Amino acid sequence: MKGIVFTEFLEMVESKFGLETVDTIIEKADLTSEGIYTSVGTYDFNEMVSLITGLSQEVDIPAGDLIYAFGLYLFSSLGKAHPEVIQSYKSPLGLLYSIEDHIHVHVKKLYPDAELPAFKILEKTDNSISMIYSSSRGLYRLAHGLIEKTFEHFNGKADITYQLLKEDGTEVKFDIVQNGQ
Ligand code: HEM
């Protein structure tokens, strides 16, 4: 997993729960990296799992809810780090439609060793999109947060529902209907 995901995650933890919590979860996780990340480095995904599990225990919030909150946070972080990627879109549905074929293709050029999820579009209309998220990492709640924030970014609103096609969350269908603006 790319370092930018770790650095942004730890920044979110600091802003929401304080520096002490950051130190505690890094210490508890016993990480090979020792919790020292650079945005362009690449680190074991298991380190992220340990950090989230530790944070969940520390603050008593379910891991899935923390991952969703991180998705909300990460959208702005990625937008700041790579404004050119988001600026080329005029609508939230247009952006979502392009994750697989444009956005993450561009990300792969920026970070050749990035491990990205796949998004298969099932249907797109003027106000809706259905797509299947697949990734061995099962970070569908992260995707949910990112999708939610995409609408906020364009001052829009949407109903976002999802259904686990595999119990472990490695394949999840999203149904997104825009309902405002
Ligand atoms: C709403 C749109 C987007 C969605 C739903 C989305 C979804 C995701 C998800 C769920 C992951 C976690 C990896 C996994 O699940 O296997 C991921 C990773 C990532 N995405 Fe996206 N993404 C979006 C837009 C973007 C944008 C705009 C950028 C950059 C400008 C970006 C850059 C990245 C990077 C750097 C990673 C980390 C890859 C790694 O750790 O190796 N994504 N994306």
mmCIF file with all atom_site columns, C-alpha atoms in Angstrom, residues 24-159:
data_model
loop_
_atom_site.group_PDB
_atom_site.id
_atom_site.type_symbol
_atom_site.label_atom_id
_atom_site.label_alt_id
_atom_site.label_comp_id
_atom_site.label_asym_id
_atom_site.label_entity_id
_atom_site.label_seq_id
_atom_site.pdbx_PDB_ins_code
_atom_site.Cartn_x
_atom_site.Cartn_y
_atom_site.Cartn_z
_atom_site.occupancy
_atom_site.B_iso_or_equiv
_atom_site.pdbx_formal_charge
_atom_site.auth_seq_id
_atom_site.auth_comp_id
_atom_site.auth_asym_id
_atom_site.auth_atom_id
_atom_site.pdbx_PDB_model_num
ATOM 1   C CA . THR A 1 24  ? -0.317  4.496  21.026  1.00 0.00 ? 24  THR A CA 1
ATOM 2   C CA . ILE A 1 25  ? -1.561  2.692  17.921  1.00 0.00 ? 25  ILE A CA 1
ATOM 3   C CA . ILE A 1 26  ? 1.890   2.763  16.262  1.00 0.00 ? 26  ILE A CA 1
ATOM 4   C CA . GLU A 1 27  ? 3.459   1.313  19.388  1.00 0.00 ? 27  GLU A CA 1
ATOM 5   C CA . LYS A 1 28  ? 0.808   -1.382 19.798  1.00 0.00 ? 28  LYS A CA 1
ATOM 6   C CA . ALA A 1 29  ? 1.002   -2.442 16.134  1.00 0.00 ? 29  ALA A CA 1
ATOM 7   C CA . ASP A 1 30  ? 4.700   -3.385 16.341  1.00 0.00 ? 30  ASP A CA 1
ATOM 8   C CA . LEU A 1 31  ? 5.365   -2.353 12.726  1.00 0.00 ? 31  LEU A CA 1
ATOM 9   C CA . THR A 1 32  ? 8.353   -3.241 10.533  1.00 0.00 ? 32  THR A CA 1
ATOM 10  C CA . SER A 1 33  ? 8.304   0.378  9.280   1.00 0.00 ? 33  SER A CA 1
ATOM 11  C CA . GLU A 1 34  ? 8.100   1.612  12.885  1.00 0.00 ? 34  GLU A CA 1
ATOM 12  C CA . GLY A 1 35  ? 5.329   3.889  11.672  1.00 0.00 ? 35  GLY A CA 1
ATOM 13  C CA . ILE A 1 36  ? 7.694   6.009  9.609   1.00 0.00 ? 36  ILE A CA 1
ATOM 14  C CA . TYR A 1 37  ? 6.140   6.517  6.175   1.00 0.00 ? 37  TYR A CA 1
ATOM 15  C CA . THR A 1 38  ? 6.943   8.659  3.152   1.00 0.00 ? 38  THR A CA 1
ATOM 16  C CA . SER A 1 39  ? 4.177   9.409  0.672   1.00 0.00 ? 39  SER A CA 1
ATOM 17  C CA . VAL A 1 40  ? 5.991   7.771  -2.274  1.00 0.00 ? 40  VAL A CA 1
ATOM 18  C CA . GLY A 1 41  ? 7.150   4.674  -0.364  1.00 0.00 ? 41  GLY A CA 1
ATOM 19  C CA . THR A 1 42  ? 5.304   1.343  -0.424  1.00 0.00 ? 42  THR A CA 1
ATOM 20  C CA . TYR A 1 43  ? 4.471   -0.597 2.728   1.00 0.00 ? 43  TYR A CA 1
ATOM 21  C CA . ASP A 1 44  ? 2.885   -3.868 3.748   1.00 0.00 ? 44  ASP A CA 1
ATOM 22  C CA . PHE A 1 45  ? -0.903  -3.623 3.663   1.00 0.00 ? 45  PHE A CA 1
ATOM 23  C CA . ASN A 1 46  ? -0.957  -5.631 6.917   1.00 0.00 ? 46  ASN A CA 1
ATOM 24  C CA . GLU A 1 47  ? 0.472   -2.556 8.641   1.00 0.00 ? 47  GLU A CA 1
ATOM 25  C CA . MET A 1 48  ? -2.691  -0.656 7.717   1.00 0.00 ? 48  MET A CA 1
ATOM 26  C CA . VAL A 1 49  ? -4.826  -3.516 9.011   1.00 0.00 ? 49  VAL A CA 1
ATOM 27  C CA . SER A 1 50  ? -2.923  -3.447 12.333  1.00 0.00 ? 50  SER A CA 1
ATOM 28  C CA . LEU A 1 51  ? -3.236  0.334  12.650  1.00 0.00 ? 51  LEU A CA 1
ATOM 29  C CA . ILE A 1 52  ? -6.979  0.291  11.976  1.00 0.00 ? 52  ILE A CA 1
ATOM 30  C CA . THR A 1 53  ? -7.571  -2.641 14.318  1.00 0.00 ? 53  THR A CA 1
ATOM 31  C CA . GLY A 1 54  ? -5.559  -0.903 17.041  1.00 0.00 ? 54  GLY A CA 1
ATOM 32  C CA . LEU A 1 55  ? -7.393  2.383  16.534  1.00 0.00 ? 55  LEU A CA 1
ATOM 33  C CA . SER A 1 56  ? -10.735 0.591  16.656  1.00 0.00 ? 56  SER A CA 1
ATOM 34  C CA . GLN A 1 57  ? -9.845  -0.918 20.041  1.00 0.00 ? 57  GLN A CA 1
ATOM 35  C CA . GLU A 1 58  ? -8.370  2.308  21.342  1.00 0.00 ? 58  GLU A CA 1
ATOM 36  C CA . VAL A 1 59  ? -11.338 4.581  20.496  1.00 0.00 ? 59  VAL A CA 1
ATOM 37  C CA . ASP A 1 60  ? -14.050 1.892  20.631  1.00 0.00 ? 60  ASP A CA 1
ATOM 38  C CA . ILE A 1 61  ? -15.436 2.543  17.149  1.00 0.00 ? 61  ILE A CA 1
ATOM 39  C CA . PRO A 1 62  ? -15.992 -0.331 14.672  1.00 0.00 ? 62  PRO A CA 1
ATOM 40  C CA . ALA A 1 63  ? -13.144 -0.675 12.140  1.00 0.00 ? 63  ALA A CA 1
ATOM 41  C CA . GLY A 1 64  ? -15.556 -0.344 9.189   1.00 0.00 ? 64  GLY A CA 1
ATOM 42  C CA . ASP A 1 65  ? -16.810 3.021  10.436  1.00 0.00 ? 65  ASP A CA 1
ATOM 43  C CA . LEU A 1 66  ? -13.234 4.258  10.805  1.00 0.00 ? 66  LEU A CA 1
ATOM 44  C CA . ILE A 1 67  ? -12.405 3.131  7.270   1.00 0.00 ? 67  ILE A CA 1
ATOM 45  C CA . TYR A 1 68  ? -15.473 4.976  5.953   1.00 0.00 ? 68  TYR A CA 1
ATOM 46  C CA . ALA A 1 69  ? -14.447 8.139  7.834   1.00 0.00 ? 69  ALA A CA 1
ATOM 47  C CA . PHE A 1 70  ? -10.985 7.750  6.348   1.00 0.00 ? 70  PHE A CA 1
ATOM 48  C CA . GLY A 1 71  ? -12.522 7.568  2.848   1.00 0.00 ? 71  GLY A CA 1
ATOM 49  C CA . LEU A 1 72  ? -14.216 10.927 3.473   1.00 0.00 ? 72  LEU A CA 1
ATOM 50  C CA . TYR A 1 73  ? -10.900 12.369 4.630   1.00 0.00 ? 73  TYR A CA 1
ATOM 51  C CA . LEU A 1 74  ? -8.809  10.789 1.858   1.00 0.00 ? 74  LEU A CA 1
ATOM 52  C CA . PHE A 1 75  ? -10.790 12.318 -1.001  1.00 0.00 ? 75  PHE A CA 1
ATOM 53  C CA . SER A 1 76  ? -9.619  15.811 -0.042  1.00 0.00 ? 76  SER A CA 1
ATOM 54  C CA . SER A 1 77  ? -6.064  14.583 0.574   1.00 0.00 ? 77  SER A CA 1
ATOM 55  C CA . LEU A 1 78  ? -5.829  12.994 -2.871  1.00 0.00 ? 78  LEU A CA 1
ATOM 56  C CA . GLY A 1 79  ? -7.415  16.085 -4.392  1.00 0.00 ? 79  GLY A CA 1
ATOM 57  C CA . LYS A 1 80  ? -4.766  18.293 -2.794  1.00 0.00 ? 80  LYS A CA 1
ATOM 58  C CA . ALA A 1 81  ? -1.888  15.997 -3.738  1.00 0.00 ? 81  ALA A CA 1
ATOM 59  C CA . HIS A 1 82  ? -3.090  15.557 -7.331  1.00 0.00 ? 82  HIS A CA 1
ATOM 60  C CA . PRO A 1 83  ? -5.504  18.391 -8.192  1.00 0.00 ? 83  PRO A CA 1
ATOM 61  C CA . GLU A 1 84  ? -5.100  17.790 -11.947 1.00 0.00 ? 84  GLU A CA 1
ATOM 62  C CA . VAL A 1 85  ? -6.764  14.392 -11.599 1.00 0.00 ? 85  VAL A CA 1
ATOM 63  C CA . ILE A 1 86  ? -10.000 15.685 -10.080 1.00 0.00 ? 86  ILE A CA 1
ATOM 64  C CA . GLN A 1 87  ? -10.120 19.024 -11.912 1.00 0.00 ? 87  GLN A CA 1
ATOM 65  C CA . SER A 1 88  ? -10.769 17.419 -15.263 1.00 0.00 ? 88  SER A CA 1
ATOM 66  C CA . TYR A 1 89  ? -14.259 16.283 -14.172 1.00 0.00 ? 89  TYR A CA 1
ATOM 67  C CA . LYS A 1 90  ? -17.413 18.367 -14.323 1.00 0.00 ? 90  LYS A CA 1
ATOM 68  C CA . SER A 1 91  ? -19.786 16.046 -12.470 1.00 0.00 ? 91  SER A CA 1
ATOM 69  C CA . PRO A 1 92  ? -19.660 13.462 -9.698  1.00 0.00 ? 92  PRO A CA 1
ATOM 70  C CA . LEU A 1 93  ? -21.082 10.688 -11.885 1.00 0.00 ? 93  LEU A CA 1
ATOM 71  C CA . GLY A 1 94  ? -18.565 11.529 -14.606 1.00 0.00 ? 94  GLY A CA 1
ATOM 72  C CA . LEU A 1 95  ? -15.767 11.200 -12.076 1.00 0.00 ? 95  LEU A CA 1
ATOM 73  C CA . LEU A 1 96  ? -17.059 7.889  -10.710 1.00 0.00 ? 96  LEU A CA 1
ATOM 74  C CA . TYR A 1 97  ? -17.494 6.551  -14.231 1.00 0.00 ? 97  TYR A CA 1
ATOM 75  C CA . SER A 1 98  ? -13.808 7.243  -14.880 1.00 0.00 ? 98  SER A CA 1
ATOM 76  C CA . ILE A 1 99  ? -12.134 5.740  -11.796 1.00 0.00 ? 99  ILE A CA 1
ATOM 77  C CA . GLU A 1 100 ? -11.151 2.514  -13.488 1.00 0.00 ? 100 GLU A CA 1
ATOM 78  C CA . ASP A 1 101 ? -10.267 3.755  -16.990 1.00 0.00 ? 101 ASP A CA 1
ATOM 79  C CA . HIS A 1 102 ? -8.764  7.158  -16.229 1.00 0.00 ? 102 HIS A CA 1
ATOM 80  C CA . ILE A 1 103 ? -8.183  8.049  -12.593 1.00 0.00 ? 103 ILE A CA 1
ATOM 81  C CA . HIS A 1 104 ? -6.563  4.883  -11.392 1.00 0.00 ? 104 HIS A CA 1
ATOM 82  C CA . VAL A 1 105 ? -4.741  4.504  -14.732 1.00 0.00 ? 105 VAL A CA 1
ATOM 83  C CA . HIS A 1 106 ? -3.210  7.916  -14.043 1.00 0.00 ? 106 HIS A CA 1
ATOM 84  C CA . VAL A 1 107 ? -2.487  6.878  -10.438 1.00 0.00 ? 107 VAL A CA 1
ATOM 85  C CA . LYS A 1 108 ? -0.617  3.826  -11.746 1.00 0.00 ? 108 LYS A CA 1
ATOM 86  C CA . LYS A 1 109 ? 1.623   6.179  -13.775 1.00 0.00 ? 109 LYS A CA 1
ATOM 87  C CA . LEU A 1 110 ? 2.302   8.314  -10.707 1.00 0.00 ? 110 LEU A CA 1
ATOM 88  C CA . TYR A 1 111 ? 2.856   5.264  -8.477  1.00 0.00 ? 111 TYR A CA 1
ATOM 89  C CA . PRO A 1 112 ? 3.758   2.222  -10.606 1.00 0.00 ? 112 PRO A CA 1
ATOM 90  C CA . ASP A 1 113 ? 3.579   -0.152 -7.646  1.00 0.00 ? 113 ASP A CA 1
ATOM 91  C CA . ALA A 1 114 ? 0.142   1.027  -6.447  1.00 0.00 ? 114 ALA A CA 1
ATOM 92  C CA . GLU A 1 115 ? -2.306  -1.789 -5.722  1.00 0.00 ? 115 GLU A CA 1
ATOM 93  C CA . LEU A 1 116 ? -5.642  -0.552 -6.945  1.00 0.00 ? 116 LEU A CA 1
ATOM 94  C CA . PRO A 1 117 ? -9.151  -1.955 -6.809  1.00 0.00 ? 117 PRO A CA 1
ATOM 95  C CA . ALA A 1 118 ? -11.175 -2.703 -9.943  1.00 0.00 ? 118 ALA A CA 1
ATOM 96  C CA . PHE A 1 119 ? -14.505 -0.984 -10.641 1.00 0.00 ? 119 PHE A CA 1
ATOM 97  C CA . LYS A 1 120 ? -16.735 -2.678 -13.154 1.00 0.00 ? 120 LYS A CA 1
ATOM 98  C CA . ILE A 1 121 ? -19.562 -0.468 -14.416 1.00 0.00 ? 121 ILE A CA 1
ATOM 99  C CA . LEU A 1 122 ? -22.835 -2.387 -14.713 1.00 0.00 ? 122 LEU A CA 1
ATOM 100 C CA . GLU A 1 123 ? -25.090 0.495  -15.726 1.00 0.00 ? 123 GLU A CA 1
ATOM 101 C CA . LYS A 1 124 ? -24.947 4.273  -16.050 1.00 0.00 ? 124 LYS A CA 1
ATOM 102 C CA . THR A 1 125 ? -27.823 6.676  -16.642 1.00 0.00 ? 125 THR A CA 1
ATOM 103 C CA . ASP A 1 126 ? -28.021 10.493 -16.465 1.00 0.00 ? 126 ASP A CA 1
ATOM 104 C CA . ASN A 1 127 ? -28.547 10.341 -12.709 1.00 0.00 ? 127 ASN A CA 1
ATOM 105 C CA . SER A 1 128 ? -27.276 6.948  -11.575 1.00 0.00 ? 128 SER A CA 1
ATOM 106 C CA . ILE A 1 129 ? -24.454 4.478  -11.734 1.00 0.00 ? 129 ILE A CA 1
ATOM 107 C CA . SER A 1 130 ? -24.109 0.851  -10.627 1.00 0.00 ? 130 SER A CA 1
ATOM 108 C CA . MET A 1 131 ? -20.703 -0.683 -10.296 1.00 0.00 ? 131 MET A CA 1
ATOM 109 C CA . ILE A 1 132 ? -18.853 -3.558 -8.679  1.00 0.00 ? 132 ILE A CA 1
ATOM 110 C CA . TYR A 1 133 ? -15.830 -2.901 -6.502  1.00 0.00 ? 133 TYR A CA 1
ATOM 111 C CA . SER A 1 134 ? -13.336 -5.755 -6.361  1.00 0.00 ? 134 SER A CA 1
ATOM 112 C CA . SER A 1 135 ? -10.105 -5.921 -4.430  1.00 0.00 ? 135 SER A CA 1
ATOM 113 C CA . SER A 1 136 ? -8.373  -8.528 -2.293  1.00 0.00 ? 136 SER A CA 1
ATOM 114 C CA . ARG A 1 137 ? -8.047  -5.766 0.333   1.00 0.00 ? 137 ARG A CA 1
ATOM 115 C CA . GLY A 1 138 ? -11.790 -5.503 0.851   1.00 0.00 ? 138 GLY A CA 1
ATOM 116 C CA . LEU A 1 139 ? -11.710 -1.750 1.467   1.00 0.00 ? 139 LEU A CA 1
ATOM 117 C CA . TYR A 1 140 ? -15.271 -1.168 0.250   1.00 0.00 ? 140 TYR A CA 1
ATOM 118 C CA . ARG A 1 141 ? -16.044 1.153  3.143   1.00 0.00 ? 141 ARG A CA 1
ATOM 119 C CA . LEU A 1 142 ? -13.114 3.312  1.976   1.00 0.00 ? 142 LEU A CA 1
ATOM 120 C CA . ALA A 1 143 ? -14.684 3.367  -1.483  1.00 0.00 ? 143 ALA A CA 1
ATOM 121 C CA . HIS A 1 144 ? -18.014 4.327  0.117   1.00 0.00 ? 144 HIS A CA 1
ATOM 122 C CA . GLY A 1 145 ? -16.428 7.319  1.871   1.00 0.00 ? 145 GLY A CA 1
ATOM 123 C CA . LEU A 1 146 ? -14.644 8.424  -1.303  1.00 0.00 ? 146 LEU A CA 1
ATOM 124 C CA . ILE A 1 147 ? -17.876 8.170  -3.318  1.00 0.00 ? 147 ILE A CA 1
ATOM 125 C CA . GLU A 1 148 ? -19.840 10.128 -0.701  1.00 0.00 ? 148 GLU A CA 1
ATOM 126 C CA . LYS A 1 149 ? -17.228 12.898 -0.748  1.00 0.00 ? 149 LYS A CA 1
ATOM 127 C CA . THR A 1 150 ? -17.223 13.001 -4.542  1.00 0.00 ? 150 THR A CA 1
ATOM 128 C CA . PHE A 1 151 ? -20.821 14.285 -4.449  1.00 0.00 ? 151 PHE A CA 1
ATOM 129 C CA . GLU A 1 152 ? -20.019 16.798 -1.720  1.00 0.00 ? 152 GLU A CA 1
ATOM 130 C CA . HIS A 1 153 ? -17.105 18.067 -3.804  1.00 0.00 ? 153 HIS A CA 1
ATOM 131 C CA . PHE A 1 154 ? -19.519 18.963 -6.628  1.00 0.00 ? 154 PHE A CA 1
ATOM 132 C CA . ASN A 1 155 ? -22.167 20.285 -4.190  1.00 0.00 ? 155 ASN A CA 1
ATOM 133 C CA . GLY A 1 156 ? -24.375 17.347 -5.078  1.00 0.00 ? 156 GLY A CA 1
ATOM 134 C CA . LYS A 1 157 ? -26.208 14.690 -3.102  1.00 0.00 ? 157 LYS A CA 1
ATOM 135 C CA . ALA A 1 158 ? -26.776 11.006 -3.688  1.00 0.00 ? 158 ALA A CA 1
ATOM 136 C CA . ASP A 1 159 ? -28.271 7.855  -2.238  1.00 0.00 ? 159 ASP A CA 1
#
